[in-house]
Backbone as numpy.savetxt, mean C-alpha at the origin, in Angstrom:
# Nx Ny Nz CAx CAy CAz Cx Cy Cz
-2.37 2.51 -16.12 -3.59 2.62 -15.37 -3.32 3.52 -14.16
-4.14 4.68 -13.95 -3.94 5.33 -12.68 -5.51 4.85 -11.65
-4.85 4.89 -10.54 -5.65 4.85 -9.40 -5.64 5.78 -8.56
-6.47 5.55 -7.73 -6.12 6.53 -6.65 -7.12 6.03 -5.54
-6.22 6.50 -4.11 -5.95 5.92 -2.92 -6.60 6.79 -1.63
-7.75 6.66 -1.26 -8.12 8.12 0.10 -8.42 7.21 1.17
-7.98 7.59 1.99 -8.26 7.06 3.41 -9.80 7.18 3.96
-10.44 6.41 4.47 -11.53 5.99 4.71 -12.09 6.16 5.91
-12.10 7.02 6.93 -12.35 7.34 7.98 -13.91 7.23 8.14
-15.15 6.91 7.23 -16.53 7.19 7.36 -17.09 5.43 8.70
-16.21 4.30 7.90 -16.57 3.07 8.30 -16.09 2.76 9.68
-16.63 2.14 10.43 -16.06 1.84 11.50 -14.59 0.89 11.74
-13.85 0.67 10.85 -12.57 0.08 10.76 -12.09 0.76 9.55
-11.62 2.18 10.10 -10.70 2.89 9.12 -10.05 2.39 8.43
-9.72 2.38 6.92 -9.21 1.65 5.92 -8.77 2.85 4.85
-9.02 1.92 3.55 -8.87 2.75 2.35 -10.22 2.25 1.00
-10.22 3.59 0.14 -10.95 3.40 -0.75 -10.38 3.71 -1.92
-10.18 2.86 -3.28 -9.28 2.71 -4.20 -10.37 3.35 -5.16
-9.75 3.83 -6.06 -10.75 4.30 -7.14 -9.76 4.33 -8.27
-11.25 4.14 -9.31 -10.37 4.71 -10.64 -10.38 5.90 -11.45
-9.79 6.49 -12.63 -9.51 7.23 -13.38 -11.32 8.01 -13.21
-12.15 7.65 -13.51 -13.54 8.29 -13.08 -13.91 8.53 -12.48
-13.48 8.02 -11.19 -13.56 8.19 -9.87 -15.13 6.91 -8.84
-14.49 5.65 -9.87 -16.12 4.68 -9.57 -14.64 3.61 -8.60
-15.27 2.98 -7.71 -14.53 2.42 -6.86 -14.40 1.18 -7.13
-13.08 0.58 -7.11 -12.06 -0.45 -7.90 -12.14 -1.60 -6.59
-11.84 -1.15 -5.34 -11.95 -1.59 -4.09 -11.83 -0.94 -2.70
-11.91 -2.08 -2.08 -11.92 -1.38 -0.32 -11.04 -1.91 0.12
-10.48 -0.94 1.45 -9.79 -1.90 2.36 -10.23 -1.62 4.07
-10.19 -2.73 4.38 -10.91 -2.52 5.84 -9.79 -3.08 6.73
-9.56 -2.21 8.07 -8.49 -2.62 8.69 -9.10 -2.96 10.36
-8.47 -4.13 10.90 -9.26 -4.20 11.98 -7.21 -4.26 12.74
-8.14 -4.18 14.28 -6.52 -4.09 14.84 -6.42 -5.43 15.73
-5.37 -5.80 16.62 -5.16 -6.81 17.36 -3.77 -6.82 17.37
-3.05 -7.80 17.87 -1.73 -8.04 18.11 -0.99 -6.99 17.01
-1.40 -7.32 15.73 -0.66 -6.21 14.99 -2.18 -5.31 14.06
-1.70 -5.20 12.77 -2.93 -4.49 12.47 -3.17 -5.62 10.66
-4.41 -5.70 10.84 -4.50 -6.58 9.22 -5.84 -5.75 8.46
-5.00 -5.97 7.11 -6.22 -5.11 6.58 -6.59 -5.77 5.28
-7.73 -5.66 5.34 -8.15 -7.02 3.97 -8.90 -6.05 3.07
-8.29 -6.47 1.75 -8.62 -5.35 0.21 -10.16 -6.69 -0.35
-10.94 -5.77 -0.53 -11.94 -6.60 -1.16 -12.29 -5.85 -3.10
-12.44 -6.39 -3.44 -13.16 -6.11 -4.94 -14.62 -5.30 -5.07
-14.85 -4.94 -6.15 -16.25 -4.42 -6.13 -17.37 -5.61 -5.70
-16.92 -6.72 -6.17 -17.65 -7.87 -6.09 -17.82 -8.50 -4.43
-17.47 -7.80 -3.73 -16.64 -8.02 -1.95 -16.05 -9.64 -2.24
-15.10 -9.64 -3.43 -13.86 -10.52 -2.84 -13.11 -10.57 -1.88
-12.41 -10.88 -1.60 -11.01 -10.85 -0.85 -9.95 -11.30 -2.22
-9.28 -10.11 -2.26 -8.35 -9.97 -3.19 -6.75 -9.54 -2.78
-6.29 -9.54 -1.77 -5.08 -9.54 -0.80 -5.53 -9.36 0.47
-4.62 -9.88 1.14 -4.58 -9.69 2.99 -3.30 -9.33 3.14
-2.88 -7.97 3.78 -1.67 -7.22 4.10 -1.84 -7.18 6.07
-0.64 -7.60 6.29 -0.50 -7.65 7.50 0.13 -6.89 8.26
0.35 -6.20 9.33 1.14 -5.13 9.69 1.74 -6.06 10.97
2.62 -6.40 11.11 3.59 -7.98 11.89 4.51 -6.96 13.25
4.64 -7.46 14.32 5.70 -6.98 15.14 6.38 -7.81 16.03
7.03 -8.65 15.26 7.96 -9.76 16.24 9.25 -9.35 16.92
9.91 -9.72 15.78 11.41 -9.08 16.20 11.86 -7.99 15.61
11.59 -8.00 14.69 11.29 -6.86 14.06 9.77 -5.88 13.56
9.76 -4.76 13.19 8.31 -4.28 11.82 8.13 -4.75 10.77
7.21 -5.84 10.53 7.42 -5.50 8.99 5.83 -6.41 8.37
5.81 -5.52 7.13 4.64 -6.05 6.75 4.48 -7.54 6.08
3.50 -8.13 5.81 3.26 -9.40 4.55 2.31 -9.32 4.12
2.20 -9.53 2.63 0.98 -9.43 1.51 0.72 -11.00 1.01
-0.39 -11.40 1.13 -1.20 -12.68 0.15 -1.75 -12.17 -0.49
-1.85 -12.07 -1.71 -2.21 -11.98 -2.82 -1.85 -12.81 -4.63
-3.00 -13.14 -5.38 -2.59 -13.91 -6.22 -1.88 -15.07 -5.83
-2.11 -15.60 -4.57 -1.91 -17.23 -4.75 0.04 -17.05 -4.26
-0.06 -15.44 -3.86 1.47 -15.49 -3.58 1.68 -15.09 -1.99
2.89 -14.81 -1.32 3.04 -14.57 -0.59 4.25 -13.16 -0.40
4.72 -12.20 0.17 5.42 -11.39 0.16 6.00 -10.84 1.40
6.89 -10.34 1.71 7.31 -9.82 2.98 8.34 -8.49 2.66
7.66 -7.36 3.22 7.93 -5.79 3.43 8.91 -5.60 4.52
9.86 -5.18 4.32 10.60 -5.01 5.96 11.37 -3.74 5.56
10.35 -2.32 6.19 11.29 -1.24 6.35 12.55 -1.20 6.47
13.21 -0.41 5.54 14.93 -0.03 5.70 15.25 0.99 7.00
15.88 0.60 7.69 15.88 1.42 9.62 16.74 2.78 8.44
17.44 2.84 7.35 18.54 4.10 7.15 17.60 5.01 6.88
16.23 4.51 5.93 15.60 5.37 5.33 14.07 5.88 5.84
13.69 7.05 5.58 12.30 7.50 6.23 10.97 6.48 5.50
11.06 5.92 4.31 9.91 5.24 4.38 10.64 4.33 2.65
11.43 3.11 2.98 11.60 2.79 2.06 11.62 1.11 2.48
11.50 0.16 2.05 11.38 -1.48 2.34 12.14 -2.28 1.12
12.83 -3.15 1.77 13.25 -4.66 1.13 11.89 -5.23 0.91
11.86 -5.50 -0.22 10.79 -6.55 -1.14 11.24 -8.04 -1.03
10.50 -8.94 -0.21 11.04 -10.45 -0.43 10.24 -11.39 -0.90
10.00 -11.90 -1.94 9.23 -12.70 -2.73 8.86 -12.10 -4.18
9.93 -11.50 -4.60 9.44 -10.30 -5.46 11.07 -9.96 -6.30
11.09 -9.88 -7.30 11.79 -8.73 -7.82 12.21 -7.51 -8.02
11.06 -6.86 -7.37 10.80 -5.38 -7.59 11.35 -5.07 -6.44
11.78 -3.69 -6.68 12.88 -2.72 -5.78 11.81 -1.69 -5.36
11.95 -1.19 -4.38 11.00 -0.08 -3.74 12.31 1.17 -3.65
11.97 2.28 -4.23 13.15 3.08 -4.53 11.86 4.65 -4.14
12.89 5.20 -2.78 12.21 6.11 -2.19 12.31 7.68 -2.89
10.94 8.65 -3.10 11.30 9.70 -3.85 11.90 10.60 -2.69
11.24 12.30 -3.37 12.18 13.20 -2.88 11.04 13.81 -1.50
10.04 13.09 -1.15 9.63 13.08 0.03 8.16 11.91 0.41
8.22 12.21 2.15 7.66 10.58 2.05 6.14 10.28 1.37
5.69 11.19 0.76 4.31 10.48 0.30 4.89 10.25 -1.49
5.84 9.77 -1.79 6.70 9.80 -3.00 7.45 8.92 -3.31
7.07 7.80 -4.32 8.15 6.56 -4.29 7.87 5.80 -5.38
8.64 5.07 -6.04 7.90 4.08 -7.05 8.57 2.42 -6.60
8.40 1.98 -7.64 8.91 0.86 -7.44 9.35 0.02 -9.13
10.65 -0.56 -9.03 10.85 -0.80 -10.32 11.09 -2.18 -10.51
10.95 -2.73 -11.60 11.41 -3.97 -11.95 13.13 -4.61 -11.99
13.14 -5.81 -12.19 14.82 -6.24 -12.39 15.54 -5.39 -13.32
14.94 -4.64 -14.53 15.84 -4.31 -15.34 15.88 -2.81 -14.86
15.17 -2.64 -13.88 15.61 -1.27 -13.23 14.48 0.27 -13.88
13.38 -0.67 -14.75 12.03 0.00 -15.20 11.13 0.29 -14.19
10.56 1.69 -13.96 9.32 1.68 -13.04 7.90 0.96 -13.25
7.39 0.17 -12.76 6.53 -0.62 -12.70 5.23 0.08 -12.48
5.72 1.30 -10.99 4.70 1.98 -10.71 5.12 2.94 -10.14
4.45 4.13 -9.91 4.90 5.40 -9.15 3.66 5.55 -8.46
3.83 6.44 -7.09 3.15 6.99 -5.68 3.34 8.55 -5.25
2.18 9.35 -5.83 2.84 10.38 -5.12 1.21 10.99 -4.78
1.33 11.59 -3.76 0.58 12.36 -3.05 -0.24 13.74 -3.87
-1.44 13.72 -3.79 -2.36 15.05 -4.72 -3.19 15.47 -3.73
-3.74 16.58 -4.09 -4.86 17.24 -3.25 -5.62 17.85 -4.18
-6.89 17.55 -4.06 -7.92 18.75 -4.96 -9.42 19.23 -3.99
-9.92 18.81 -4.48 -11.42 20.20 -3.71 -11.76 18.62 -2.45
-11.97 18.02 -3.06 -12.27 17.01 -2.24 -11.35 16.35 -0.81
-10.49 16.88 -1.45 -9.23 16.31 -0.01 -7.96 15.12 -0.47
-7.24 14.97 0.48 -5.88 14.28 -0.14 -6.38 13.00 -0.91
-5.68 12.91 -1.53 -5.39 11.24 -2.30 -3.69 10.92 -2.52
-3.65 9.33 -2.77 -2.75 9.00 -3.07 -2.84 8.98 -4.79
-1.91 9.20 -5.38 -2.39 8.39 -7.07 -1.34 7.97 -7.67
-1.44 6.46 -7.79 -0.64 5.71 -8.29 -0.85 5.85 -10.03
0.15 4.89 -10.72 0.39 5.15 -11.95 1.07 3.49 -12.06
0.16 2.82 -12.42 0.52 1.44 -12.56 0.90 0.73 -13.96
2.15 0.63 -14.04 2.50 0.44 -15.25 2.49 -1.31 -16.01
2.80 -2.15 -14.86 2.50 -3.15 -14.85 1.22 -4.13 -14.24
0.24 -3.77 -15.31 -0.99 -4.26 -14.36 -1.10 -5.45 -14.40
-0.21 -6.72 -15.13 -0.53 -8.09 -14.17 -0.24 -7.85 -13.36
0.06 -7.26 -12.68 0.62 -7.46 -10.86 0.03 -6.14 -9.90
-0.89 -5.79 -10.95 -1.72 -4.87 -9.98 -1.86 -5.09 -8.31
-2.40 -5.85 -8.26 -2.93 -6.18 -6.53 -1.72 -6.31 -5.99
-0.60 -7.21 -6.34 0.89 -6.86 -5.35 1.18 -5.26 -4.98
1.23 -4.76 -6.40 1.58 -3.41 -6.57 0.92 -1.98 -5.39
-0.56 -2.51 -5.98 -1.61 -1.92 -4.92 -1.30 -2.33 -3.52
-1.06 -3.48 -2.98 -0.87 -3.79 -2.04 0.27 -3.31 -1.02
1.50 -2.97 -1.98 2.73 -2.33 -1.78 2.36 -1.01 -1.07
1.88 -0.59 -1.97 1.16 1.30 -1.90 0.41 1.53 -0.77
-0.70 0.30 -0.42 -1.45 0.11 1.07 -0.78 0.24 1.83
0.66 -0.36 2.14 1.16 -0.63 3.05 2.25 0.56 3.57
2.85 1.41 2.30 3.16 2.68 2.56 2.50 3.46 2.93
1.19 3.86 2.65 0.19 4.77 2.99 0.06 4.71 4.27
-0.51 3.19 5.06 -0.39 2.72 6.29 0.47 3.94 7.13
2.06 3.26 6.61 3.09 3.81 7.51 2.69 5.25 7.46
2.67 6.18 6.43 2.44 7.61 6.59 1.22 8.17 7.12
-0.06 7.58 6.98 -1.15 8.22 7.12 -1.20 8.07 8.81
-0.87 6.81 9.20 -1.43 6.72 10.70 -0.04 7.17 11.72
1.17 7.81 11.00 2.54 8.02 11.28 3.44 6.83 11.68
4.76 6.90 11.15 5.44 5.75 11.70 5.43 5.58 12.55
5.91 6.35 13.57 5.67 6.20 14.91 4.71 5.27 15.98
3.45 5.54 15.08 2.39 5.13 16.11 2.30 3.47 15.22
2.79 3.74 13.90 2.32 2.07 13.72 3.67 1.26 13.98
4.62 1.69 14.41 6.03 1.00 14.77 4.98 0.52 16.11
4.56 1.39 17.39 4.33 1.41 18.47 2.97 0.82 18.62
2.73 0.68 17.67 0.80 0.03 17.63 0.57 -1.14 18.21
């Protein structure tokens, strides 16, 4: 299943808008800010279908609810945009630049890939989801990279 990922600047809580292969919209994400930054993915149906958190305690690091689960993202300080997965199996394995990455399963299979496109309309992300029971983790993963790149590390380390 491919998706794809454009940043949402029209709404008043800049987010993201997920689409599919036709280009008809899969979901939203709306981000509001405060202590850290949270951004809640809704369905076509306006579910709530994950809540991704952008956290700054002692460290950066993100957490995903989704599917009744829980998850925790914590950037690698060696690498420009790569994270320890905790609640999860899956490895986040960084490509050959930062809008570029997949993520693979235990046996070391890609689950999903992330890489950055441009056409008449303007950037997108477009994923390639190989394991779609776990879509919304997956998607959720990809939110949370985009995050870091689109609004720069910098400013969301410092946010």
């Amino acid at each position: 299943m491919t998706l794809f990922i454009k940043r949402d600047t029209v709404c008043g809580n800049a987010g993201f808008i997920v689409s599919d292969e036709l280009g008809r919209q899969k979901y939203a994400v709306t981000s509001e800010a405060g202590a850290g930054i949270r951004m809640t993915m809704y369905s076509c149906a306006e579910e709530i279908v994950s809540v991704i958190k952008y956290n700054r305690l002692m460290l950066n690091y993100f957490t995903i609810s989704c599917c009744r689960r829980f998850y925790v993202l914590i950037p690698v300080a060696a690498e420009e945009l790569s994270y320890a997965i905790y609640g999860s199996t899956y490895k986040f394995v960084r490509g050959s630049s930062a809008e570029c990455f997949s993520i693979l399963n235990a046996e070391g299979e890609i689950v999903m890939s992330h890489k950055k496109v441009w056409n008449g309309a303007g950037d997108y992300y477009e994923l390639e989801i190989k394991d779609e029971a776990h879509e919304l983790f997956l998607l959720s993963c990809a939110i949370c990279a985009d995050v870091y790149v689109s609004f720069g590390q910098t400013e969301v380390i410092t946010a």
